[in-house]
Amino acid sequence: MKVEFVAAVQDSEVLAVLVHDGRSLSRAAVAVDQASGGAVARALTTSRFNGKTNSTLVIAAPSGVKAGVLVLTGAGAEDAFDDLALEAAAGAAYHAVKTTGARSLTIDVGHLGAEQAARVAFAVRLAAYRFDKYRTTQKPDAIPSIEAVQIVTEDLRGAEAAFEALSAVADGVIFARDLVSEPANILYPAEFARRVKAMESLGLEVEILGEAEMEKLGMRTLLAVGQGSRRESQLAVIQWKGGEAGGQPLAFVGKGVCFDTGGISIKPADGMEDMKWDMGGAAAVSGLMMALAGRKAKVNAVGVLGLVENMPDGDAQRPGDVVISMSGQSVEVINTDAEGRLVLADALWYTQERFKPKFMIDLATLTGAAIVAVGLDIAPLYANSEAVAEPILAASKKVGENFWRMPLPPQYEQHIDSKIADVKNVGNGRAGGSITAALFLQRFVNGTPWAHLDIAPTAWANKSPSPTVPEGGVGFAVRTLDRMVADSYEA
Ligand code: BES
Ligand code: MN
Ligand code: ZN
C-alpha cells in the first residue's frame, strides 16, 4: 500500500474527514458540507453516528465533492483530541472502506499540522497490517482493496519529514508483529537470529552467540532450557551507537522462547499453540532496535535476546535439577515450564556485566499469572527504580499501551528460597505468580536500575483492541519504549 502526502484533495474514490463528538465538523468536514450544499449536515441528522472515536458513517459522496464515497470518521471529544484520537480516526476510516472495492482513500486533515498529517500516515500503516503470507486462497471479498492512501496537508515537506521518524517506528512495530505471528517451525532460534542479523543493513551491530560461546560464558540456566531441543540456542546482541562515543547505553533484554512446550513439566494440549508467541519480548526488543536505528535515535542502546526452544526429550532438564547461572548463583529448577526466568537470569547478568548500562528493561511473556492479575489489556510493570518506571509509564500513556506498576515485596523473597540451592524457579503454589517471577529476575540484575515488563497479557490479541492494532501479534511495547527513549533520553 502506498501512503503519500498531497497539498489538496485530488480525485479519489473515497474521501474521509473528521467529525468530533456531538456531530461537530472539523474544518475539512465543513468544507465538504459547504461544497455539497449542506449534504453532510443532513446525513448526520438522520444517523446515530455522532463523532465518537472508532465509529464511522459511510455515505455516497454528494455532488460537489471530489470522490465517489465520503467517510465521516469519529475523532472524539474536541477538547480531548490528541494523537491517539487522531490515530483511531485514521485507522477507523481505513477499516470502514478497506474491503469495499475502493482502491484509493484520501484523508483530509489539511486543517491540522504537519506532525498530525504524519501521524495519520503512521496510523494507516499500523491499521493496514495483516499477517497473510501463509494463505494461498482467500475469499475475494476479504482481500483489502485499498492500494493508495493520500493525506492532505498544507505542509508537504513538514509532513514528509515528520513521517520519516514515525515510519521507522511503524517498521519496528510491524517487524515485531511478524516475528510474533510466525509459527515455531519457521521461526526457531537460529532463524530468529538470522532475521535480527539482517538488521545490520540499518547500521546496527549484531553479534550472534551459539551454545559453545554461551557455555564458555557459563550461561548454564539459559542453556539448560534449550538442551531438550534439536534447535541450537542463541544469544543475539544488538547495538545501536547513535549517542556519544563510548557513552553508557540503555539496555533492553528480551525473552525469546520460540516455542514453550513446558519441557518435562509439559503443558496441556489445549492452547499450547499459543506458545509460538512466547518470544514476544525478544520480538519487541528487535522492533525497538529497528525503530531506533531507522530514525537514527541520538542514544546508545543495546538489545539482548535469549533465543531458545523449550522441548521435552532425553536431553531435557528435569524438575529438581540444579544449575549454576552465569552470576554464580545456583538455581533449583522445580518446574521446567518456568523457563523464561532461567533464560533472562543469564541474559540480564550478561548484559549488566558487559555493558554497565544506565538501566536494563526486560520484556517477557513470563507468566500466565500476569493475565490472572491484571487481565488481557494491561501488562504488569515491576521496577527497582522510580527513575526507570516513571518514564515508561509516562510514554505508555501517550502511545496507548497500558501498564500497571506492581510491587516487589521483600516478604515474598522466602517463597523462592530453595532448600538445597540459592534460589528456586517457582514460588510456593500459584499465589502471586507474576510477582515471584519478578523477584526471581531481580536477583540477577546486580543492583542495576531495572524494570521488568510481563507482557504475557498483551503480546497477542485474539480480538483487535483498537483500530491501529489488528488481531494477532501486537508488537506490544515497541511504541512505548521508543517514545520513552525519545522523550527522556534524546531531549
Ligand atoms: N510462557 C509461559 C507464560 C505464558 C502463559 C505466556 C500464557 C503467555 C500466555 C511461561 O513460560 C510459563 O509457562 N509460566 C508458568 C509459570 C509457572 C510454571 C510457575 C505459568 O504461567 O503457568
Ligand atoms: Mn513456560
Ligand atoms: Zn514461557
Short mmCIF file of C-alpha atoms and ligand atoms in Angstrom, two decimals:
data_model
loop_
_atom_site.label_atom_id
_atom_site.label_comp_id
_atom_site.label_asym_id
_atom_site.label_seq_id
_atom_site.Cartn_x
_atom_site.Cartn_y
_atom_site.Cartn_z
CA MET A 1 0.00 0.00 0.00
CA LYS A 2 1.29 3.42 -0.99
CA VAL A 3 0.96 6.26 1.53
CA GLU A 4 1.65 9.80 0.33
CA PHE A 5 1.03 13.42 1.27
CA VAL A 6 -0.80 15.77 -1.09
CA ALA A 7 -1.43 19.51 -0.98
CA ALA A 8 -5.12 19.40 -1.91
CA VAL A 9 -7.92 16.87 -2.28
CA GLN A 10 -7.40 15.11 -5.58
CA ASP A 11 -9.85 12.91 -7.39
CA SER A 12 -10.08 9.86 -5.19
CA GLU A 13 -12.55 7.04 -4.82
CA VAL A 14 -13.07 7.71 -1.12
CA LEU A 15 -12.67 10.93 0.86
CA ALA A 16 -12.50 10.81 4.66
CA VAL A 17 -12.97 13.76 7.00
CA LEU A 18 -13.01 14.03 10.79
CA VAL A 19 -16.10 14.69 12.88
CA HIS A 20 -15.92 15.33 16.63
CA ASP A 21 -18.30 14.29 19.41
CA GLY A 22 -21.68 15.95 19.17
CA ARG A 23 -21.57 15.89 15.34
CA SER A 24 -19.12 18.79 15.37
CA LEU A 25 -17.48 19.05 11.94
CA SER A 26 -13.73 19.51 11.52
CA ARG A 27 -12.67 22.25 9.12
CA ALA A 28 -12.23 19.75 6.29
CA ALA A 29 -15.70 18.37 7.01
CA VAL A 30 -17.16 21.88 6.95
CA ALA A 31 -15.58 22.44 3.53
CA VAL A 32 -17.18 19.26 2.19
CA ASP A 33 -20.50 20.22 3.72
CA GLN A 34 -20.40 23.62 2.05
CA ALA A 35 -19.31 22.21 -1.31
CA SER A 36 -22.30 19.88 -1.22
CA GLY A 37 -24.85 22.45 -0.10
CA GLY A 38 -25.24 21.03 3.41
CA ALA A 39 -25.49 17.34 2.46
CA VAL A 40 -23.12 16.25 5.25
CA ALA A 41 -25.10 18.01 7.96
CA ARG A 42 -28.32 16.49 6.55
CA ALA A 43 -26.84 12.98 6.61
CA LEU A 44 -25.71 13.49 10.20
CA THR A 45 -29.17 14.47 11.40
CA THR A 46 -30.54 11.12 10.25
CA SER A 47 -27.75 8.95 11.67
CA ARG A 48 -26.73 7.68 15.09
CA PHE A 49 -23.12 8.46 14.19
CA ASN A 50 -22.13 11.39 16.38
CA GLY A 51 -18.33 11.58 16.11
CA LYS A 52 -17.31 9.12 18.85
CA THR A 53 -13.89 7.52 18.38
CA ASN A 54 -13.83 4.26 16.47
CA SER A 55 -17.12 4.90 14.70
CA THR A 56 -17.74 5.93 11.11
CA LEU A 57 -20.51 6.91 8.75
CA VAL A 58 -20.04 5.97 5.10
CA ILE A 59 -22.23 7.82 2.59
CA ALA A 60 -22.38 8.22 -1.16
CA ALA A 61 -20.45 11.41 -1.84
CA PRO A 62 -22.86 14.24 -2.64
CA SER A 63 -22.34 16.24 -5.80
CA GLY A 64 -19.68 18.90 -5.45
CA VAL A 65 -17.34 16.51 -3.62
CA LYS A 66 -14.33 15.10 -5.48
CA ALA A 67 -14.95 11.46 -4.56
CA GLY A 68 -17.43 8.65 -5.02
CA VAL A 69 -17.77 7.83 -1.35
CA LEU A 70 -17.49 10.01 1.74
CA VAL A 71 -16.42 8.67 5.12
CA LEU A 72 -17.14 10.65 8.25
CA THR A 73 -14.78 9.30 10.89
CA GLY A 74 -15.11 9.83 14.63
CA ALA A 75 -12.42 11.96 16.26
CA GLY A 76 -13.96 12.01 19.75
CA ALA A 77 -14.42 14.97 22.06
CA GLU A 78 -12.93 18.12 20.59
CA ASP A 79 -11.37 19.21 23.89
CA ALA A 80 -9.76 15.79 24.38
CA PHE A 81 -8.49 15.49 20.81
CA ASP A 82 -4.97 14.10 20.99
CA ASP A 83 -2.58 11.93 18.98
CA LEU A 84 -4.40 8.75 19.97
CA ALA A 85 -7.82 10.08 18.94
CA LEU A 86 -6.34 11.13 15.61
CA GLU A 87 -4.75 7.71 15.09
CA ALA A 88 -8.05 6.00 15.89
CA ALA A 89 -9.93 8.25 13.46
CA ALA A 90 -7.47 7.49 10.66
CA GLY A 91 -7.46 3.76 11.41
CA ALA A 92 -11.26 3.60 11.58
CA ALA A 93 -11.59 5.41 8.24
CA TYR A 94 -9.29 2.85 6.67
CA HIS A 95 -11.20 -0.11 8.15
CA ALA A 96 -14.55 1.35 7.05
CA VAL A 97 -13.62 1.07 3.37
CA LYS A 98 -10.67 -1.33 3.17
CA THR A 99 -12.63 -4.17 1.57
CA THR A 100 -15.31 -2.22 -0.28
CA GLY A 101 -13.53 -2.47 -3.62
CA ALA A 102 -12.27 1.11 -3.50
CA ARG A 103 -8.61 1.38 -4.41
CA SER A 104 -7.80 4.86 -3.15
CA LEU A 105 -8.57 6.72 0.05
CA THR A 106 -7.90 10.39 0.70
CA ILE A 107 -7.91 11.59 4.30
CA ASP A 108 -8.31 15.35 4.54
CA VAL A 109 -6.55 16.71 7.62
CA GLY A 110 -5.47 19.89 5.84
CA HIS A 111 -6.66 21.86 8.85
CA LEU A 112 -4.15 20.14 11.15
CA GLY A 113 -0.37 20.45 11.40
CA ALA A 114 2.37 18.55 9.58
CA GLU A 115 3.10 16.37 12.64
CA GLN A 116 -0.55 15.31 12.70
CA ALA A 117 -0.66 14.59 8.97
CA ALA A 118 2.36 12.33 9.50
CA ARG A 119 0.56 10.64 12.39
CA VAL A 120 -2.38 9.85 10.10
CA ALA A 121 0.00 8.09 7.72
CA PHE A 122 1.56 6.22 10.66
CA ALA A 123 -1.86 5.10 11.90
CA VAL A 124 -2.90 3.89 8.46
CA ARG A 125 0.26 1.80 8.15
CA LEU A 126 -0.36 0.18 11.54
CA ALA A 127 -4.07 -0.34 10.84
CA ALA A 128 -3.47 -1.96 7.44
CA TYR A 129 -1.09 -4.60 8.85
CA ARG A 130 -2.03 -8.20 8.08
CA PHE A 131 -0.21 -11.48 8.54
CA ASP A 132 -1.39 -13.34 5.46
CA LYS A 133 1.79 -14.78 3.99
CA TYR A 134 0.66 -18.37 4.51
CA ARG A 135 -2.74 -18.03 2.87
CA THR A 136 -2.81 -19.50 -0.60
CA THR A 137 -6.52 -18.83 -1.14
CA GLN A 138 -8.69 -16.07 0.22
CA LYS A 139 -12.29 -15.10 -0.33
CA PRO A 140 -12.02 -12.26 -2.86
CA ASP A 141 -14.33 -10.09 -0.75
CA ALA A 142 -11.99 -10.33 2.23
CA ILE A 143 -8.90 -9.09 0.43
CA PRO A 144 -8.18 -5.42 1.13
CA SER A 145 -8.74 -3.33 -1.98
CA ILE A 146 -7.17 -0.04 -0.89
CA GLU A 147 -3.86 0.37 -2.72
CA ALA A 148 -3.10 4.02 -2.08
CA VAL A 149 -3.79 6.47 0.73
CA GLN A 150 -3.35 10.21 0.27
CA ILE A 151 -3.17 12.53 3.24
CA VAL A 152 -3.99 16.18 2.65
CA THR A 153 -1.69 18.68 4.36
CA GLU A 154 -0.70 22.31 3.86
CA ASP A 155 2.89 21.46 4.72
CA LEU A 156 4.10 18.66 2.45
CA ARG A 157 7.76 18.97 3.42
CA GLY A 158 6.98 19.12 7.12
CA ALA A 159 4.70 16.08 6.94
CA GLU A 160 7.24 14.06 4.97
CA ALA A 161 9.99 14.95 7.42
CA ALA A 162 7.84 14.05 10.42
CA PHE A 163 6.76 10.79 8.78
CA GLU A 164 10.37 9.64 8.36
CA ALA A 165 10.75 9.05 12.09
CA LEU A 166 7.21 7.72 12.58
CA SER A 167 7.57 5.38 9.63
CA ALA A 168 10.68 3.90 11.26
CA VAL A 169 8.62 3.25 14.39
CA ALA A 170 5.91 1.59 12.28
CA ASP A 171 8.62 -0.57 10.64
CA GLY A 172 9.71 -1.67 14.12
CA VAL A 173 6.17 -2.48 15.26
CA ILE A 174 5.47 -4.40 12.05
CA PHE A 175 8.76 -6.31 12.29
CA ALA A 176 7.83 -7.32 15.84
CA ARG A 177 4.30 -8.34 14.80
CA ASP A 178 5.66 -10.55 12.03
CA LEU A 179 8.06 -12.27 14.43
CA VAL A 180 5.31 -12.85 16.99
CA SER A 181 2.94 -14.32 14.41
CA GLU A 182 5.44 -16.66 12.75
CA PRO A 183 4.90 -20.32 13.60
CA ALA A 184 7.66 -22.08 15.52
CA ASN A 185 8.59 -24.49 12.72
CA ILE A 186 9.66 -21.43 10.72
CA LEU A 187 10.92 -19.15 13.48
CA TYR A 188 13.32 -21.16 15.66
CA PRO A 189 16.29 -19.58 17.48
CA ALA A 190 18.76 -19.63 14.56
CA GLU A 191 16.17 -18.24 12.14
CA PHE A 192 15.24 -15.50 14.62
CA ALA A 193 18.95 -14.69 14.91
CA ARG A 194 19.27 -14.53 11.11
CA ARG A 195 16.42 -12.05 10.84
CA VAL A 196 17.99 -9.92 13.53
CA LYS A 197 21.42 -10.15 11.87
CA ALA A 198 19.85 -8.75 8.69
CA MET A 199 19.14 -5.52 10.61
CA GLU A 200 22.84 -4.68 10.21
CA SER A 201 21.81 -3.02 6.95
CA LEU A 202 20.24 -0.30 9.12
CA GLY A 203 23.53 0.47 10.83
CA LEU A 204 23.05 -1.82 13.83
CA GLU A 205 25.88 -4.05 15.05
CA VAL A 206 24.63 -7.59 15.64
CA GLU A 207 26.54 -10.44 17.28
CA ILE A 208 25.13 -13.95 17.49
CA LEU A 209 26.47 -16.29 20.16
CA GLY A 210 25.90 -20.01 19.83
CA GLU A 211 25.85 -22.71 22.50
CA ALA A 212 29.63 -23.18 22.63
CA GLU A 213 30.20 -19.48 23.29
CA MET A 214 27.46 -19.35 25.93
CA GLU A 215 28.95 -22.45 27.56
CA LYS A 216 32.27 -20.60 27.90
CA LEU A 217 30.49 -17.66 29.50
CA GLY A 218 28.82 -20.01 31.99
CA MET A 219 25.26 -19.32 30.85
CA ARG A 220 24.01 -22.61 32.26
CA THR A 221 20.45 -21.58 33.14
CA LEU A 222 19.77 -20.34 29.60
CA LEU A 223 21.39 -23.39 28.05
CA ALA A 224 19.51 -25.74 30.38
CA VAL A 225 16.20 -24.53 28.88
CA GLY A 226 17.32 -25.27 25.33
CA GLN A 227 19.06 -28.57 25.99
CA GLY A 228 15.98 -30.65 25.23
CA SER A 229 15.61 -29.11 21.79
CA ARG A 230 17.11 -30.10 18.45
CA ARG A 231 17.41 -26.39 17.69
CA GLU A 232 20.53 -24.63 18.89
CA SER A 233 20.05 -21.88 21.47
CA GLN A 234 21.28 -18.42 20.50
CA LEU A 235 22.04 -15.13 22.17
CA ALA A 236 21.64 -12.07 19.95
CA VAL A 237 23.38 -8.86 20.97
CA ILE A 238 22.24 -5.80 19.02
CA GLN A 239 23.97 -2.45 19.42
CA TRP A 240 22.89 0.99 18.23
CA LYS A 241 25.52 3.67 18.66
CA GLY A 242 23.69 6.91 17.93
CA GLY A 243 24.85 8.75 21.04
CA GLU A 244 28.13 9.99 22.42
CA ALA A 245 31.00 7.62 21.56
CA GLY A 246 31.60 5.27 24.47
CA GLY A 247 28.59 6.63 26.40
CA GLN A 248 26.74 4.28 28.76
CA PRO A 249 23.98 2.54 26.79
CA LEU A 250 20.34 1.88 27.61
CA ALA A 251 19.74 -1.87 27.67
CA PHE A 252 16.72 -3.92 26.63
CA VAL A 253 16.57 -7.65 27.24
CA GLY A 254 14.00 -9.95 25.65
CA LYS A 255 12.68 -13.43 26.42
CA GLY A 256 12.81 -15.30 23.14
CA VAL A 257 11.31 -18.73 23.79
CA CYS A 258 10.48 -19.63 20.19
CA PHE A 259 8.24 -22.41 21.45
CA ASP A 260 7.35 -23.30 25.01
CA THR A 261 6.02 -26.83 25.45
CA GLY A 262 6.75 -26.51 29.15
CA GLY A 263 9.53 -29.08 28.79
CA ILE A 264 9.27 -32.16 31.04
CA SER A 265 6.73 -30.19 33.13
CA ILE A 266 4.72 -30.32 29.92
CA LYS A 267 1.75 -28.09 29.23
CA PRO A 268 -1.72 -29.44 28.38
CA ALA A 269 -2.54 -29.66 24.66
CA ASP A 270 -5.34 -27.11 24.78
CA GLY A 271 -3.99 -23.75 23.69
CA MET A 272 -0.39 -24.90 23.52
CA GLU A 273 -0.20 -23.42 20.01
CA ASP A 274 -0.20 -20.01 21.70
CA MET A 275 3.29 -20.74 22.91
CA LYS A 276 4.66 -19.89 19.46
CA TRP A 277 4.46 -16.29 20.67
CA ASP A 278 6.47 -16.90 23.79
CA MET A 279 9.18 -14.85 22.10
CA GLY A 280 7.11 -11.65 22.23
CA GLY A 281 9.66 -9.96 24.49
CA ALA A 282 12.53 -10.64 22.12
CA ALA A 283 10.35 -9.52 19.20
CA ALA A 284 9.60 -6.21 20.93
CA VAL A 285 13.28 -5.60 21.66
CA SER A 286 14.08 -6.36 18.00
CA GLY A 287 11.38 -3.98 16.79
CA LEU A 288 12.57 -1.30 19.18
CA MET A 289 16.16 -1.57 17.94
CA MET A 290 14.89 -1.39 14.36
CA ALA A 291 12.92 1.77 15.20
CA LEU A 292 15.88 3.43 16.96
CA ALA A 293 18.20 2.69 14.05
CA GLY A 294 15.61 3.60 11.43
CA ARG A 295 15.04 7.03 12.90
CA LYS A 296 18.71 7.48 13.82
CA ALA A 297 17.98 8.00 17.51
CA LYS A 298 20.58 10.05 19.35
CA VAL A 299 21.30 7.44 22.01
CA ASN A 300 23.38 4.38 22.62
CA ALA A 301 21.23 1.33 23.09
CA VAL A 302 21.76 -2.39 23.31
CA GLY A 303 19.26 -5.18 22.82
CA VAL A 304 19.98 -8.67 24.14
CA LEU A 305 17.78 -11.60 23.13
CA GLY A 306 17.80 -15.02 24.77
CA LEU A 307 16.60 -17.33 21.98
CA VAL A 308 15.71 -20.90 22.91
CA GLU A 309 13.14 -23.62 22.38
CA ASN A 310 11.72 -25.37 25.46
CA MET A 311 11.18 -29.02 24.49
CA PRO A 312 10.96 -32.34 26.34
CA ASP A 313 13.34 -35.04 25.18
CA GLY A 314 16.01 -37.37 26.51
CA ASP A 315 18.40 -34.48 26.99
CA ALA A 316 15.85 -32.12 28.53
CA GLN A 317 16.41 -30.77 32.01
CA ARG A 318 14.41 -32.45 34.79
CA PRO A 319 12.37 -30.99 37.62
CA GLY A 320 14.71 -30.91 40.58
CA ASP A 321 17.87 -30.27 38.54
CA VAL A 322 20.28 -27.72 39.97
CA VAL A 323 22.15 -25.48 37.56
CA ILE A 324 24.71 -22.75 38.11
CA SER A 325 23.80 -19.47 36.43
CA MET A 326 26.34 -17.07 34.91
CA SER A 327 26.00 -14.97 38.05
CA GLY A 328 27.35 -17.89 40.10
CA GLN A 329 24.04 -18.37 41.92
CA SER A 330 22.73 -21.92 41.92
CA VAL A 331 19.15 -22.45 40.77
CA GLU A 332 16.91 -25.37 41.61
CA VAL A 333 14.60 -25.98 38.65
CA ILE A 334 11.37 -27.10 40.28
CA ASN A 335 9.24 -26.60 37.18
CA THR A 336 10.74 -26.70 33.69
CA ASP A 337 7.77 -24.62 32.47
CA ALA A 338 9.08 -21.63 34.45
CA GLU A 339 11.78 -21.36 31.78
CA GLY A 340 11.60 -17.70 30.80
CA ARG A 341 13.16 -16.56 34.06
CA LEU A 342 16.02 -19.04 33.56
CA VAL A 343 16.73 -17.55 30.13
CA LEU A 344 16.51 -14.00 31.44
CA ALA A 345 18.66 -14.71 34.51
CA ASP A 346 21.70 -15.27 32.31
CA ALA A 347 20.74 -12.65 29.69
CA LEU A 348 20.33 -9.97 32.38
CA TRP A 349 23.56 -10.89 34.14
CA TYR A 350 25.47 -10.89 30.84
CA THR A 351 24.00 -7.50 29.89
CA GLN A 352 24.90 -5.69 33.11
CA GLU A 353 28.34 -7.26 33.30
CA ARG A 354 29.34 -6.49 29.71
CA PHE A 355 27.65 -3.12 29.12
CA LYS A 356 27.29 -1.48 32.56
CA PRO A 357 24.10 0.13 31.18
CA LYS A 358 22.24 3.17 32.57
CA PHE A 359 19.34 0.82 33.11
CA MET A 360 18.03 -2.54 31.95
CA ILE A 361 14.44 -3.12 30.89
CA ASP A 362 13.45 -6.72 30.26
CA LEU A 363 10.37 -7.77 28.32
CA ALA A 364 8.89 -11.22 28.60
CA THR A 365 5.73 -13.22 28.11
CA LEU A 366 6.67 -14.51 31.51
CA THR A 367 3.60 -15.71 33.42
CA GLY A 368 0.01 -16.79 32.99
CA ALA A 369 -0.39 -15.31 36.46
CA ALA A 370 0.07 -11.81 34.98
CA ILE A 371 -3.11 -12.41 32.97
CA VAL A 372 -4.94 -13.55 36.10
CA ALA A 373 -3.71 -10.47 37.99
CA VAL A 374 -4.49 -7.66 35.56
CA GLY A 375 -6.45 -9.10 32.62
CA LEU A 376 -5.71 -9.04 28.91
CA ASP A 377 -5.41 -5.30 28.26
CA ILE A 378 -2.69 -4.41 30.77
CA ALA A 379 0.90 -5.51 31.28
CA PRO A 380 2.42 -5.60 34.79
CA LEU A 381 5.49 -3.40 35.27
CA TYR A 382 7.98 -4.06 38.04
CA ALA A 383 10.93 -1.81 38.82
CA ASN A 384 13.59 -1.31 41.45
CA SER A 385 13.88 2.34 40.42
CA GLU A 386 11.40 5.22 40.09
CA ALA A 387 13.72 6.78 37.52
CA VAL A 388 13.18 3.79 35.23
CA ALA A 389 9.49 3.16 35.95
CA GLU A 390 8.17 6.72 35.60
CA PRO A 391 9.34 7.47 32.03
CA ILE A 392 7.96 4.10 30.84
CA LEU A 393 4.55 4.81 32.38
CA ALA A 394 4.50 8.37 31.01
CA ALA A 395 5.41 7.24 27.48
CA SER A 396 2.93 4.36 27.56
CA LYS A 397 0.04 6.78 28.17
CA LYS A 398 0.99 8.82 25.11
CA VAL A 399 1.02 5.80 22.79
CA GLY A 400 -1.98 3.95 24.21
CA GLU A 401 -0.28 0.89 25.68
CA ASN A 402 -1.35 0.03 29.23
CA PHE A 403 0.99 -0.90 32.05
CA TRP A 404 0.33 -1.21 35.75
CA ARG A 405 3.05 -0.87 38.38
CA MET A 406 3.27 -3.89 40.65
CA PRO A 407 5.20 -4.40 43.89
CA LEU A 408 8.43 -6.28 44.60
CA PRO A 409 7.60 -7.19 48.20
CA PRO A 410 10.65 -8.33 50.20
CA GLN A 411 8.49 -10.60 52.36
CA TYR A 412 7.86 -12.83 49.34
CA GLU A 413 11.57 -13.44 48.75
CA GLN A 414 11.35 -16.52 51.00
CA HIS A 415 8.91 -18.09 48.52
CA ILE A 416 11.73 -18.53 46.01
CA ASP A 417 14.39 -19.59 48.51
CA SER A 418 15.45 -23.17 47.77
CA LYS A 419 16.23 -25.80 50.40
CA ILE A 420 19.29 -27.04 48.53
CA ALA A 421 20.34 -24.15 46.24
CA ASP A 422 20.44 -20.34 46.30
CA VAL A 423 17.09 -19.88 44.60
CA LYS A 424 14.31 -21.96 43.04
CA ASN A 425 12.49 -21.10 39.85
CA VAL A 426 8.92 -21.09 41.20
CA GLY A 427 7.21 -19.72 44.30
CA ASN A 428 5.00 -21.68 46.66
CA GLY A 429 1.95 -22.67 44.67
CA ARG A 430 0.29 -20.21 42.34
CA ALA A 431 -0.05 -17.25 44.70
CA GLY A 432 1.46 -14.05 43.32
CA GLY A 433 2.97 -15.90 40.37
CA SER A 434 3.82 -12.82 38.34
CA ILE A 435 5.41 -11.20 41.42
CA THR A 436 7.55 -14.16 42.43
CA ALA A 437 8.79 -14.38 38.82
CA ALA A 438 9.82 -10.72 39.00
CA LEU A 439 11.53 -11.28 42.36
CA PHE A 440 13.47 -14.12 40.76
CA LEU A 441 14.68 -11.84 37.96
CA GLN A 442 15.65 -9.14 40.44
CA ARG A 443 18.23 -11.49 41.90
CA PHE A 444 20.10 -11.33 38.59
CA VAL A 445 20.26 -7.58 37.94
CA ASN A 446 23.12 -6.95 40.39
CA GLY A 447 21.65 -3.65 41.60
CA THR A 448 21.38 -2.12 38.12
CA PRO A 449 18.38 0.24 37.75
CA TRP A 450 15.89 -2.13 36.19
CA ALA A 451 12.33 -2.66 35.08
CA HIS A 452 10.56 -5.87 34.09
CA LEU A 453 7.56 -5.82 31.77
CA ASP A 454 5.49 -9.01 31.91
CA ILE A 455 3.79 -8.78 28.52
CA ALA A 456 2.10 -12.20 28.63
CA PRO A 457 -1.34 -10.49 28.70
CA THR A 458 -0.76 -8.12 25.78
CA ALA A 459 1.70 -9.65 23.30
CA TRP A 460 -1.08 -11.36 21.37
CA ALA A 461 -4.58 -10.05 20.61
CA ASN A 462 -7.37 -12.55 19.92
CA LYS A 463 -9.53 -9.58 19.03
CA SER A 464 -8.36 -6.23 17.69
CA PRO A 465 -8.08 -3.88 20.70
CA SER A 466 -8.00 -0.64 18.67
CA PRO A 467 -8.13 0.47 15.02
CA THR A 468 -4.32 0.57 14.81
CA VAL A 469 -3.80 -2.87 16.42
CA PRO A 470 -5.16 -5.73 14.32
CA GLU A 471 -5.71 -9.15 15.90
CA GLY A 472 -2.67 -11.42 16.17
CA GLY A 473 0.85 -10.34 17.08
CA VAL A 474 0.67 -6.88 18.63
CA GLY A 475 4.30 -5.73 18.71
CA PHE A 476 3.41 -4.60 22.20
CA ALA A 477 5.83 -2.21 23.96
CA VAL A 478 7.78 -1.17 20.85
CA ARG A 479 5.94 2.13 20.75
CA THR A 480 6.18 2.75 24.50
CA LEU A 481 9.91 2.13 24.70
CA ASP A 482 10.66 4.08 21.53
CA ARG A 483 8.71 7.01 22.95
CA MET A 484 10.38 6.69 26.34
CA VAL A 485 13.81 6.82 24.70
CA ALA A 486 12.80 9.84 22.59
CA ASP A 487 11.20 11.80 25.41
CA SER A 488 13.60 11.03 28.26
CA TYR A 489 16.98 10.19 26.74
CA GLU A 490 17.29 12.13 23.49
CA ALA A 491 15.89 15.51 24.50
N1 BES B 1 5.27 -18.72 28.58
C1 BES B 1 4.61 -19.03 29.79
C2 BES B 1 3.70 -17.89 30.29
C3 BES B 1 2.54 -17.53 29.43
C4 BES B 1 1.30 -18.08 29.65
C5 BES B 1 2.68 -16.59 28.42
C6 BES B 1 0.22 -17.71 28.87
C7 BES B 1 1.59 -16.24 27.65
C8 BES B 1 0.36 -16.80 27.88
C9 BES B 1 5.64 -19.31 30.88
O1 BES B 1 6.83 -19.85 30.44
C10 BES B 1 5.04 -20.28 31.81
O2 BES B 1 4.79 -21.36 31.40
N2 BES B 1 4.81 -19.86 33.05
C11 BES B 1 4.22 -20.70 34.02
C12 BES B 1 4.98 -20.50 35.29
C13 BES B 1 4.65 -21.48 36.37
C14 BES B 1 5.13 -22.87 35.96
C15 BES B 1 5.30 -21.05 37.65
C16 BES B 1 2.76 -20.27 34.16
O3 BES B 1 2.46 -19.09 34.00
O4 BES B 1 1.93 -21.14 34.40
MN MN B 2 6.78 -21.97 30.34
ZN ZN B 3 7.38 -19.46 28.52
#
